[in-house]
Coordinates of C-alpha atoms and ligand atoms in Angstrom, one line a residue:
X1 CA -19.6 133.0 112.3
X2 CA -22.7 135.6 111.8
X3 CA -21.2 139.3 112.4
X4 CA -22.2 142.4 112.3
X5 CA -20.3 145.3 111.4
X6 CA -21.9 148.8 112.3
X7 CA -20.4 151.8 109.7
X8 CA -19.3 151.0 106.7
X9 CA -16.3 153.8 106.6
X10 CA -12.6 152.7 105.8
X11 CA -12.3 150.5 108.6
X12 CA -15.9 148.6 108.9
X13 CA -15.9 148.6 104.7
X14 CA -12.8 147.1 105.0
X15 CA -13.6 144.8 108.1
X16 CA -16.8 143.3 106.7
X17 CA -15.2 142.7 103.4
X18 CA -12.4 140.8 105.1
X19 CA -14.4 138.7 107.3
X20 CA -16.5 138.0 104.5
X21 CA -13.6 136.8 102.4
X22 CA -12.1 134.7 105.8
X23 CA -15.9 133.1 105.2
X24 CA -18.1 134.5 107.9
X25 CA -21.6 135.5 107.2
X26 CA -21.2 139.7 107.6
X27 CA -24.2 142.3 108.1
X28 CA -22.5 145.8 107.4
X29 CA -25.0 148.2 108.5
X30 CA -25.0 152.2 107.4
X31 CA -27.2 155.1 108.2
X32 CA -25.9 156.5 104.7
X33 CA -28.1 155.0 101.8
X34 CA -25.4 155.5 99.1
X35 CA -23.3 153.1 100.7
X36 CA -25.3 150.9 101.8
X37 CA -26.4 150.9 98.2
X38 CA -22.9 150.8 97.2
X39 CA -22.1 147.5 98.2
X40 CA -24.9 145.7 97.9
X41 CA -24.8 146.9 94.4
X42 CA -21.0 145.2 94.7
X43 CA -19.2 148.4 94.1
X44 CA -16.9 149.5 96.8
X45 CA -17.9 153.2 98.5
X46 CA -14.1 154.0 99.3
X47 CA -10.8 154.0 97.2
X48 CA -8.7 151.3 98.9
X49 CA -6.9 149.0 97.1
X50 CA -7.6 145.2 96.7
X51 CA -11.3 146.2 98.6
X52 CA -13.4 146.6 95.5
X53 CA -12.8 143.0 94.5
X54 CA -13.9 141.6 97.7
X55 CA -16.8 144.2 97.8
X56 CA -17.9 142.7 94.1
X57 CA -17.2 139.2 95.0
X58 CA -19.6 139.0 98.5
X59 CA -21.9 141.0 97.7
X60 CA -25.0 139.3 97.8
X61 CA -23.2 136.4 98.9
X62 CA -21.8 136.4 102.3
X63 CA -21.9 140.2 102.5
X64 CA -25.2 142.2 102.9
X65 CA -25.7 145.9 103.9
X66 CA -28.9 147.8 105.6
X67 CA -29.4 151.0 106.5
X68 CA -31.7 149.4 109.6
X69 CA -30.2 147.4 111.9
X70 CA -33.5 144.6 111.8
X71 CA -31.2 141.9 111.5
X72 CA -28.5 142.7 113.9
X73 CA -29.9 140.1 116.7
X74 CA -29.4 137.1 114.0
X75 CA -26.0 137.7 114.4
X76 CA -23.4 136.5 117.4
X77 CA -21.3 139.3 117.2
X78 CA -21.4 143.5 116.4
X79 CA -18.3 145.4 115.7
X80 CA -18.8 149.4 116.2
X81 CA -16.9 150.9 113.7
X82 CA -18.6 154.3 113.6
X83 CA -16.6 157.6 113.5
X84 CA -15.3 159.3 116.8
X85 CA -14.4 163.1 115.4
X86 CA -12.6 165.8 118.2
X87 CA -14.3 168.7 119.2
X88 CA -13.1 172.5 119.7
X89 CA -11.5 171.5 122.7
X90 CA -9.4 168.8 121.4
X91 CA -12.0 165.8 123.3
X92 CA -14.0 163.3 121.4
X93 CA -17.5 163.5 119.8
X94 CA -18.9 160.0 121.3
X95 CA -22.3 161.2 120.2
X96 CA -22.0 158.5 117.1
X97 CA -20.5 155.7 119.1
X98 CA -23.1 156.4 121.8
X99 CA -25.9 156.1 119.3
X100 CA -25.1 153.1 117.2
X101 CA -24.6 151.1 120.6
X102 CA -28.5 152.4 121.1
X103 CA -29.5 151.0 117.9
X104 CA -27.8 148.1 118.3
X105 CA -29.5 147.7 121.8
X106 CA -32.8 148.0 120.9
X107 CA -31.9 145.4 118.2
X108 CA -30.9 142.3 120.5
X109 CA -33.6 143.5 123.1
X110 CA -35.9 140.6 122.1
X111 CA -32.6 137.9 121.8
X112 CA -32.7 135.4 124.0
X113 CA -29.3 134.4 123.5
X114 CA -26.1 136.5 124.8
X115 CA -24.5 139.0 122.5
X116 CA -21.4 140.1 122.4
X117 CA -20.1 143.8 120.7
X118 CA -16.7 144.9 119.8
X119 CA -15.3 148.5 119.6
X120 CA -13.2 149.2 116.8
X121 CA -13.9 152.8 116.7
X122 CA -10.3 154.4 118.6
X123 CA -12.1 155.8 121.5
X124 CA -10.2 156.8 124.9
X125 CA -9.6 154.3 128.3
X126 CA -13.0 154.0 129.8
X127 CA -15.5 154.2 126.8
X128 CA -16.7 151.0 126.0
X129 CA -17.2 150.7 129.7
X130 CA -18.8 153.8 130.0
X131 CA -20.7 155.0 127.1
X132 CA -21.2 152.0 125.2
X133 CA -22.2 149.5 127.6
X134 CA -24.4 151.6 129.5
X135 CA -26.1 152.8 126.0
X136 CA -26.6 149.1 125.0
X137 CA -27.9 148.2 128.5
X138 CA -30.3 151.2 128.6
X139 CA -31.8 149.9 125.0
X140 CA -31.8 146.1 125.4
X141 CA -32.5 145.7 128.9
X142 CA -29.5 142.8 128.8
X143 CA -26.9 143.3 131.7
X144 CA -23.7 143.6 131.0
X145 CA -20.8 140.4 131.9
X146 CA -24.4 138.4 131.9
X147 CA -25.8 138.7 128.6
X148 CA -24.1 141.3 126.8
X149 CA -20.1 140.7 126.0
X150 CA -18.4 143.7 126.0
X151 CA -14.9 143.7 124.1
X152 CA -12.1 146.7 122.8
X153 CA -10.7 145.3 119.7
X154 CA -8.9 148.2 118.4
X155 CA -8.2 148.7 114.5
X156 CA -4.2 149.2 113.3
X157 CA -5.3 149.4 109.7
X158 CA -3.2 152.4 107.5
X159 CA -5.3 153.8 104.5
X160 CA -4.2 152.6 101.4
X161 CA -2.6 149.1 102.6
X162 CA -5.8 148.4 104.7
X163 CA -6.4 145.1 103.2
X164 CA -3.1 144.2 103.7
X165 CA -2.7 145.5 107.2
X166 CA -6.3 143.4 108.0
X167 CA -4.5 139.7 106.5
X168 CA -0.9 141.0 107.6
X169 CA -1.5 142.2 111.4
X170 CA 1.4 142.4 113.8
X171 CA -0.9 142.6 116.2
X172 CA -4.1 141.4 117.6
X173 CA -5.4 143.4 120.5
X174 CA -8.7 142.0 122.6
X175 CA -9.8 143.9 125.5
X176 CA -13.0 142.1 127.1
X177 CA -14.9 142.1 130.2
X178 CA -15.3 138.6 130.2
X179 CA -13.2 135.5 128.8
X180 CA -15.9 134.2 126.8
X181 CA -16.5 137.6 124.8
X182 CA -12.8 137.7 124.1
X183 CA -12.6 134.3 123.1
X184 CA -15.5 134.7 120.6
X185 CA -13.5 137.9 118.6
X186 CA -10.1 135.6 119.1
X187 CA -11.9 132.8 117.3
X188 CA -13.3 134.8 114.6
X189 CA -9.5 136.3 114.2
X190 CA -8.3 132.6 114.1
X191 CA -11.0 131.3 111.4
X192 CA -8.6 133.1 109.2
X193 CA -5.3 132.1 110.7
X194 CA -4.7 135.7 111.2
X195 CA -3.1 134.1 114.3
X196 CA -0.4 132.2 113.2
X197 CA 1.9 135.3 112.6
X198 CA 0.2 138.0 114.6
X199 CA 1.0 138.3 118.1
X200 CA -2.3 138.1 120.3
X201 CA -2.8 140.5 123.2
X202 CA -5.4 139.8 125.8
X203 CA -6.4 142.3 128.4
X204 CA -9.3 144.2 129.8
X205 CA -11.0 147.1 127.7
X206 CA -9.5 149.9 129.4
X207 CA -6.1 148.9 128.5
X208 CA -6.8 147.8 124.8
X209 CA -8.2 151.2 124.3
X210 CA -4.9 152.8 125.8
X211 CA -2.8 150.5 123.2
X212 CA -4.4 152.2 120.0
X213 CA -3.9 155.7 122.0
X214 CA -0.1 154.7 122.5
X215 CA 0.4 153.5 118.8
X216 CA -0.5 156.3 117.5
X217 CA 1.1 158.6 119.3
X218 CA 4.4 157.1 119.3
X219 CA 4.0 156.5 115.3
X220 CA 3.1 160.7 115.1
X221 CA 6.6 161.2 117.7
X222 CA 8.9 159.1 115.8
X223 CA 7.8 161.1 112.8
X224 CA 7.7 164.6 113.9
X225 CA 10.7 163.6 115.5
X226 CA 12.4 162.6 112.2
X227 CA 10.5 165.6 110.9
X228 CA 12.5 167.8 113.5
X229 CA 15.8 166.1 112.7
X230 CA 15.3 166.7 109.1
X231 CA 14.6 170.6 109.7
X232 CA 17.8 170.6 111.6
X233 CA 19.9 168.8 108.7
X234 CA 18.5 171.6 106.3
X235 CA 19.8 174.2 108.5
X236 CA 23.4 172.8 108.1
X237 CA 23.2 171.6 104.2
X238 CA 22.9 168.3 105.2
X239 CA 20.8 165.3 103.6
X240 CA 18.4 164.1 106.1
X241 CA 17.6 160.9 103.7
X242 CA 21.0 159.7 103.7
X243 CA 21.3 160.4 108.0
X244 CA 18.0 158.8 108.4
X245 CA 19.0 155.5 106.5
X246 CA 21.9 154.9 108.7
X247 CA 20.2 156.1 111.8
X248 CA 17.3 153.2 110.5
X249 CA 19.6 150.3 110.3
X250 CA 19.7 150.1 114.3
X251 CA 17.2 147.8 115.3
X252 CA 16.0 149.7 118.6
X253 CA 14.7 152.2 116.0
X254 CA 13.8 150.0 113.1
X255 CA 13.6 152.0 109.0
X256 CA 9.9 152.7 109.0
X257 CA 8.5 156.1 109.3
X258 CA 11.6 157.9 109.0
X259 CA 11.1 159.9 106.2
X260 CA 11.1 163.3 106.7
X261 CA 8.5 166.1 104.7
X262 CA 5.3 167.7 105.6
X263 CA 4.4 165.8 108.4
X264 CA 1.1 163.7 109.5
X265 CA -2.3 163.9 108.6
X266 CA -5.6 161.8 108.3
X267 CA -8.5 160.9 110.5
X268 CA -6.1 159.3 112.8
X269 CA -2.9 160.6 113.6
X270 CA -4.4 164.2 114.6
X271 CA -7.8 163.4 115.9
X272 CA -6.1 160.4 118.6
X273 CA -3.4 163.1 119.3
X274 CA -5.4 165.5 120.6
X275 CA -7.6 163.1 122.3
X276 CA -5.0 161.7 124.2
X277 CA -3.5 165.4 124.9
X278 CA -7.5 166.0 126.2
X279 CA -7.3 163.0 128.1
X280 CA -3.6 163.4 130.1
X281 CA -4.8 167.2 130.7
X282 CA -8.2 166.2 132.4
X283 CA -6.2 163.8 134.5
X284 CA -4.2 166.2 135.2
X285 CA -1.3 165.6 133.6
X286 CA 0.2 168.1 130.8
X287 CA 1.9 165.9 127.7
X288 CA 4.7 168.3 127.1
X289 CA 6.6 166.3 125.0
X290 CA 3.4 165.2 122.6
X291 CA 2.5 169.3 122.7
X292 CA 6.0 169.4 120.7
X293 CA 5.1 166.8 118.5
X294 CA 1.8 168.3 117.2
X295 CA 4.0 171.8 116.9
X296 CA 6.4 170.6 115.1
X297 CA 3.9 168.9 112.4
X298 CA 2.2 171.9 112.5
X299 CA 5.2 173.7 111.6
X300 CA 5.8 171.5 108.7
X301 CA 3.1 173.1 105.9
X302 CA 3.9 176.9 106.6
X303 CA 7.9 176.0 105.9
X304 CA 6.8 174.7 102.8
X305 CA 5.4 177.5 101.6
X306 CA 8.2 179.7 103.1
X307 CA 10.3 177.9 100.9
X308 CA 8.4 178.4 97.9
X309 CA 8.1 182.4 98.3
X310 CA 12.1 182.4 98.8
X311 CA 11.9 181.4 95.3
X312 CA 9.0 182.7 93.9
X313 CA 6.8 186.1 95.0
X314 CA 3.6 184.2 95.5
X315 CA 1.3 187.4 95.1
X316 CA -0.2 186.3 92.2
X317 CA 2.0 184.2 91.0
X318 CA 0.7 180.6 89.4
X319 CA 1.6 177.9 91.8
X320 CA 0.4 173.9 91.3
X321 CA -0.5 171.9 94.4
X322 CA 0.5 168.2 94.1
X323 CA -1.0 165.9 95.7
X324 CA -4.5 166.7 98.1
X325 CA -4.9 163.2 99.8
X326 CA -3.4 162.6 103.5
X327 CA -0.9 159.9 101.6
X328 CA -0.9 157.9 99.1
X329 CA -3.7 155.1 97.8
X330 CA -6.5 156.5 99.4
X331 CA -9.1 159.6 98.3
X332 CA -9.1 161.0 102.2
X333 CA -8.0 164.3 102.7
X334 CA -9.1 164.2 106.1
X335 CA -6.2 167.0 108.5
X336 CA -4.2 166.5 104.9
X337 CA -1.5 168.7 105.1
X338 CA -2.3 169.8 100.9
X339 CA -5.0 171.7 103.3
X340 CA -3.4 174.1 105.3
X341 CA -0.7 174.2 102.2
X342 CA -3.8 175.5 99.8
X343 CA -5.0 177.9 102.6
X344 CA -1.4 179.7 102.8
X345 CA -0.8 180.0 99.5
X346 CA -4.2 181.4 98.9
X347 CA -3.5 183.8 101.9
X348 CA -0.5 184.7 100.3
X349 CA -2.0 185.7 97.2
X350 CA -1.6 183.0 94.9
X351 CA -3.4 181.9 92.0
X352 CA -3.9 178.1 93.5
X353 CA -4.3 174.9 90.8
X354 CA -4.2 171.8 92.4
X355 CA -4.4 167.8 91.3
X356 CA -4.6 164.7 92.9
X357 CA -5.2 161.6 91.4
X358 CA -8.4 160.7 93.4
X359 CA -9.1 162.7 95.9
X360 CA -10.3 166.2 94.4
X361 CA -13.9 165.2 94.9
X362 CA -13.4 165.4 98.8
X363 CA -10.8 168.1 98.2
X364 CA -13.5 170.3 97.0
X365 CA -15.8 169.9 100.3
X366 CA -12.1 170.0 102.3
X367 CA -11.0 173.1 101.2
X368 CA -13.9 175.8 101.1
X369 CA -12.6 178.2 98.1
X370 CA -14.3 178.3 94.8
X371 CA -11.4 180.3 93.3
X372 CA -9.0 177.4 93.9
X373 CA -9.0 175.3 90.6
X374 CA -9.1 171.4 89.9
X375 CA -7.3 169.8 86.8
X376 CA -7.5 166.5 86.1
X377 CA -3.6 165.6 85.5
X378 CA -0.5 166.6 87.1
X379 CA 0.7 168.1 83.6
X380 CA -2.7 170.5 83.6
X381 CA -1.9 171.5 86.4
X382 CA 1.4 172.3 85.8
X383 CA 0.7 174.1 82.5
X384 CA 2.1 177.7 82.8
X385 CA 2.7 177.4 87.0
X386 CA 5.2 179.6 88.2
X387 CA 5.6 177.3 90.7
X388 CA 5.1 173.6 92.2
X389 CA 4.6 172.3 95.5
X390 CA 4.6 168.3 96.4
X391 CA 2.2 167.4 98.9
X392 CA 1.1 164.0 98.7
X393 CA 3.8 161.3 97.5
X394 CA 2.0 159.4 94.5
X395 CA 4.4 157.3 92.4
X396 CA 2.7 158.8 89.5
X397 CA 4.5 162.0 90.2
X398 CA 8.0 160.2 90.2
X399 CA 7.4 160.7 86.1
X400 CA 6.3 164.4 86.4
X401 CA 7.5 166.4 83.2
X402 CA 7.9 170.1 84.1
X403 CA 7.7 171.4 80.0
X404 CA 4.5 173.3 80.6
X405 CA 5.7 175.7 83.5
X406 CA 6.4 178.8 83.1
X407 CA 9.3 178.6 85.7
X408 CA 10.5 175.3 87.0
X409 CA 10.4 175.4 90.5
X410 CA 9.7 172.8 92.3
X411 CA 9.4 172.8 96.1
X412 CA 9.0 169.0 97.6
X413 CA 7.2 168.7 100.7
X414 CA 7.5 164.1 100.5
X415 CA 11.1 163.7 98.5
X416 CA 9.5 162.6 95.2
X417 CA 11.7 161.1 92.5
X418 CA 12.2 163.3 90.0
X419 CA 14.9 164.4 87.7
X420 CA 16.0 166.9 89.2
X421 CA 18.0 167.8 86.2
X422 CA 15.3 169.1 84.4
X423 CA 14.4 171.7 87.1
X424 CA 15.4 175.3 87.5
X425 CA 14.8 175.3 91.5
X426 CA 14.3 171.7 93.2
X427 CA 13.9 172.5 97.1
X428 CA 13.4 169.7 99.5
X429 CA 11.5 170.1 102.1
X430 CA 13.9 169.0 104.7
X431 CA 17.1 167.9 102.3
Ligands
NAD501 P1 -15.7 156.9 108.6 O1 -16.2 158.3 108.9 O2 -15.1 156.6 107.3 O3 -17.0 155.9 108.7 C1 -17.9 155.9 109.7 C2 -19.2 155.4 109.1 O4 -20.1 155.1 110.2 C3 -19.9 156.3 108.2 O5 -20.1 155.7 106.9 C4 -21.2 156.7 108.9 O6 -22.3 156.9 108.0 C5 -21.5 155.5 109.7 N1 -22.3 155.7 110.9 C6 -22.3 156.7 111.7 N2 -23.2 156.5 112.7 C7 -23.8 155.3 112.5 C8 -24.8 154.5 113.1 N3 -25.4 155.0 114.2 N4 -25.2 153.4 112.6 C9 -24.6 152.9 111.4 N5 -23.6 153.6 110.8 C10 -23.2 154.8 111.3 O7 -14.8 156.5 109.8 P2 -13.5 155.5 109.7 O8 -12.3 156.2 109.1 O9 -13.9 154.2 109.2 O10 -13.2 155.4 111.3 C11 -14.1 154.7 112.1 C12 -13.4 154.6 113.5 O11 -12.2 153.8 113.4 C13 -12.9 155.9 114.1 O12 -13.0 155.9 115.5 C14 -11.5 156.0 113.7 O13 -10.7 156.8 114.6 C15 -11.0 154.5 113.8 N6 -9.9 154.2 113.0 C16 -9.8 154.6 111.7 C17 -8.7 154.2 110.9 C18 -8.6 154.8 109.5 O14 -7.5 154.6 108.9 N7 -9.6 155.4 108.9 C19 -7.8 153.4 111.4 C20 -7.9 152.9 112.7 C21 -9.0 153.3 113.5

C-alpha cells in the first residue's frame, strides 16, 4: 500500500519505518528540515532501539521524507501523528493536529479518488470528528463518509521498546466512520500479520479515542497505586519489592508495572492524564480518584529528595543526579521526573551534577539552569559527590562503582542493582 505518515516524532518515525519494513510504500512528512533530512540521509532522528536499522535500510527505498506535503494525494492512506501538548489549564493544544489535517487537505483537493486519514495522535472523544474532519473538509472541498475516510487508530507504543510494541501489539484499535476506511487501516495492519496475535477492535472514532484515554490512565493508576503501596511499606520497614511480587502472581492483577520508585513521566502518561481530568471536568464530572493518582506521582520526586537531605545537608553539598531520561532506552525527558528532582535539589542549595547516558542534550533545553553540570559518565559524575540520587533505571548503572565519592550515599528513586555493600547509606525509594 502507498501511505503517508504526517510527523516524524517517536511514533510516526517509528510508524513509517515499520510499514516500510512490513513493505508498503511510506511518505513521512516533517515541517522540521533536520529530520526530514535525517532520514532521507538514512540516519534515524530519535534514539529508539532497532529504528536506526530500518531508518538506514528504507531510506531511499521504500521510505522517503518531505518537508511539503506535494506528494500526499499519490498516496491511499495519511496517518496524523503530529504532537497534541496540554495547555495551562490541563486541555489539549489541537492547534498541530488541526493544521496538518489542513495541509493534508489542500493536498488531496485535486484527487479524484477517495482518501482515507488516520489519527494516531492520542487526542480526546470527539476530535477526529470535530477538528480534523472539518479541517480536512474546509481544505479539500471532499465530504466526509463520501470521499474522505475518517478513522482513530490510536498508538500503544512505549519509548524504548517501540519497535517491538509496533510487530508485538496486543492490540489493534480502528475507530472509523465508515467500514471501508477501517477496512483499508485493518488490511495494512494484516499485510504484516500483525493480526494473527493481536486482538482487533472495531468501533466508531469516538470510542477508539476513549480506549487510548483509558489505557493510559489505568497504566498511570496501577502505578501510582503500587507507588502508594510502596510509600506505605516504607513507613512500616517493609520491602515493597518482595509484597509486590506475590501481589503480581494473581492474574486479575497480572506482574507488569508494579514496581514502585519515582513514579511516571513522558509525553504520555501526564499529558493524557490531565486531558482526560480536563475532559470528565468539562462534562461535568470531577475524577476524584485520577486527582489522587497524579498527587501521589507528584509526591514521588520531593520524597526523594527528602530522603537524601535526611542523610546529607544538601546546602551546598555535591549531589550526582542519575539518570535524566523519562525511562530507560530513549533520550526523552519529556515530564521526567530527573526534572523536578534537579529543580529541588537546586532549590535546596545543592551543587547539582547530573548524567544520563543519552539524553543530556534534551536535558539541557529541559532543565533551564546553566549552573547545573553535565558529565559524560556515571563515574564523572560521581567523582567527589557527597551524594547520589537514581532517577532513571539504565542497566548501565546496575555496575556503578561508588570509589570517587566523597560520601557514599546513595538514594534510589527506581531500585537499581547495586552492591549495596559497598555503600555507606543505600536508601530506597520506597523499600
Ligand atoms: P513528537 O513531538 O515527537 O513528534 C511530532 C512531530 O510532528 C514533530 O517532529 C513535528 O515537527 C511534526 N509536526 C508538527 N506539525 C506538523 C505538520 N503540520 N506537518 C508535519 N509535521 C508536523 O510527538 P510524538 O511523541 O511522536 O507523539 C505524537 C502523538 O502521538 C501525540 O499525540 C502523542 O500523545 C501520541 N503518542 C505518543 C507516544 C510516545 O510514546 N511518544 C505513544 C503513543 C501516542
Amino acid at each position: 500500500m502507498n501511505v503517508s505518515v504526517i510527523g516524524s516524532g517517536y511514533v510516526g518515525t517509528t510508524l513509517a519505518a515499520c510499514l516500510a519494513e512490513m513493505g508498503h510504500d511510506v511518505l513521512n512528512v516533517d515541517l522540521d528540515e533536520s529530520i526530514v533530512d535525517a532520514i532521507n540521509a538514512g540516519e534515524c532522528p530519535i534514539h529508539e532501539e532497532g529504528l536506526p536499522e530500518l531508518v538506514e535500510k528504507h531510506a531511499g527505498e521504500n521510505l522517503r521524507a518531505a518537508t511539503d506535503y506535494d506528494e500526499v494525494a499519490e498516496t491511499d492512506l495519511s496517518f496524523i501523528c503530529v504532537q497534541t501538548p496540554t495547555q495551562d489549564d490541563g486541555s489539549l493544544d489541537y492547534s498541530y493536529v488541526e493544521s496538518a489535517a489542513e495541509m493534508l487537505g489542500e493536498s488531496i483537493a485535486e484527487k479524484a479518488d477517495k482518501h482515507v486519514v488516520a489519527t494516531k495522535s492520542t487526542v480526546l472523544p470527539g476530535t477526529t470528528e470535530n477538528v480534523v474532519g472539518p479541517a480536512l473538509e474546509r481544505t479539500s472541498g471532499k465530504t466526509v463518509d463520501e470521499d474522505l475516510g475518517l478513522v482513530m487508530n490510536p498508538e500503544f507504543l512505549s519509548e524504548g521498546t517501540a519497535v517491538h510494541d509496533f510487530w508485538h501489539p496486543d492490540k489493534i484499535v480502528i475507530g472509523a466512520t465508515d467500514d471501508e476506511s477501517g477496512d483499508l487501516v485493518t488490511d495494512l495492519y494484516a499485510a504484516g500479520d500483525l493480526l494473527d496475535d493481536a486482538e482487533l477492535v472495531r468501533s466508531d472514532l469516538r470510542t477508539a479515542e476513549m480506549v487510548k484515554y483509558a489505557n493510559n490512565a489505568f497504566l498511570a493508576a496501577k502505578i501510582s497505586l503500587v507507588n502508594e503501596l510502596g510509600n506505605i511499606c516504607k513507613t512500616a520497614d517493609i520491602d515493597a519489592y518482595e509484597v509486590a511480587e506475590a501481589v503480581g502472581m494473581d492474574d486479575r492483577i497480572g506482574s507488569k508495572f508494579l514496581r514502585s520508585g519515582l513514579g511516571w513521566g513522558g509525553s504520555c502518561f501526564p499529558k493524557d492524564v490531565d486531558a482526560l481530568r480536563a475532559f470528565a471536568r468539562n462534562n461535568e464530572y470531577e475524577p476524584t480518584l485520577l486527582n489522587g493518582v497524579v498527587d501521589v506521582n507528584d509526591r514521588q520526586p520531593g520524597r526523594l529528595v527528602d530522603l537524601a537531605a535526611s542523610h546529607v545537608d544538601l546546602d551546598g553539598a555535591r549531589v550526582a543526579v542519575l539518570g535524566l531520561a523519562f525511562k530507560p532506552g530513549t533520550d526523552d525527558v519529556r515530564n521526567s521526573r530527573a526534572i523536578p528532582v534537579v529543580e529541588r535539589l537546586r532549590d535546596a542549595g545543592a551543587d547539582v551534577v547530573a548524567y544520563d547516558p543519552v539524553a543530556i542534550e534534551n536535558a539541557k533545553t529541559a532543565i533551564d539552569d546553566d549552573s547545573v553540570e553535565y558529565e559524560d559518565s556515571a563515574e564523572a559524575a560521581l567523582e567527589g559527590a557527597d551524594a547520589a540520587l537514581v532517577c532513571t533505571d539504565w542497566d548501565e548503572f546496575d555496575a556503578l562503582s561508588f570509589k570517587g565519592m566523597k560520601r557514599k550515599v546513595l538514594i534510589d528513586g527506581r531500585r537499581i542493582d547495586v552492591d549495596r555493600d559497598e555503600l555507606d547509606v543505600y536508601e530506597g525509594l520506597c523499600w
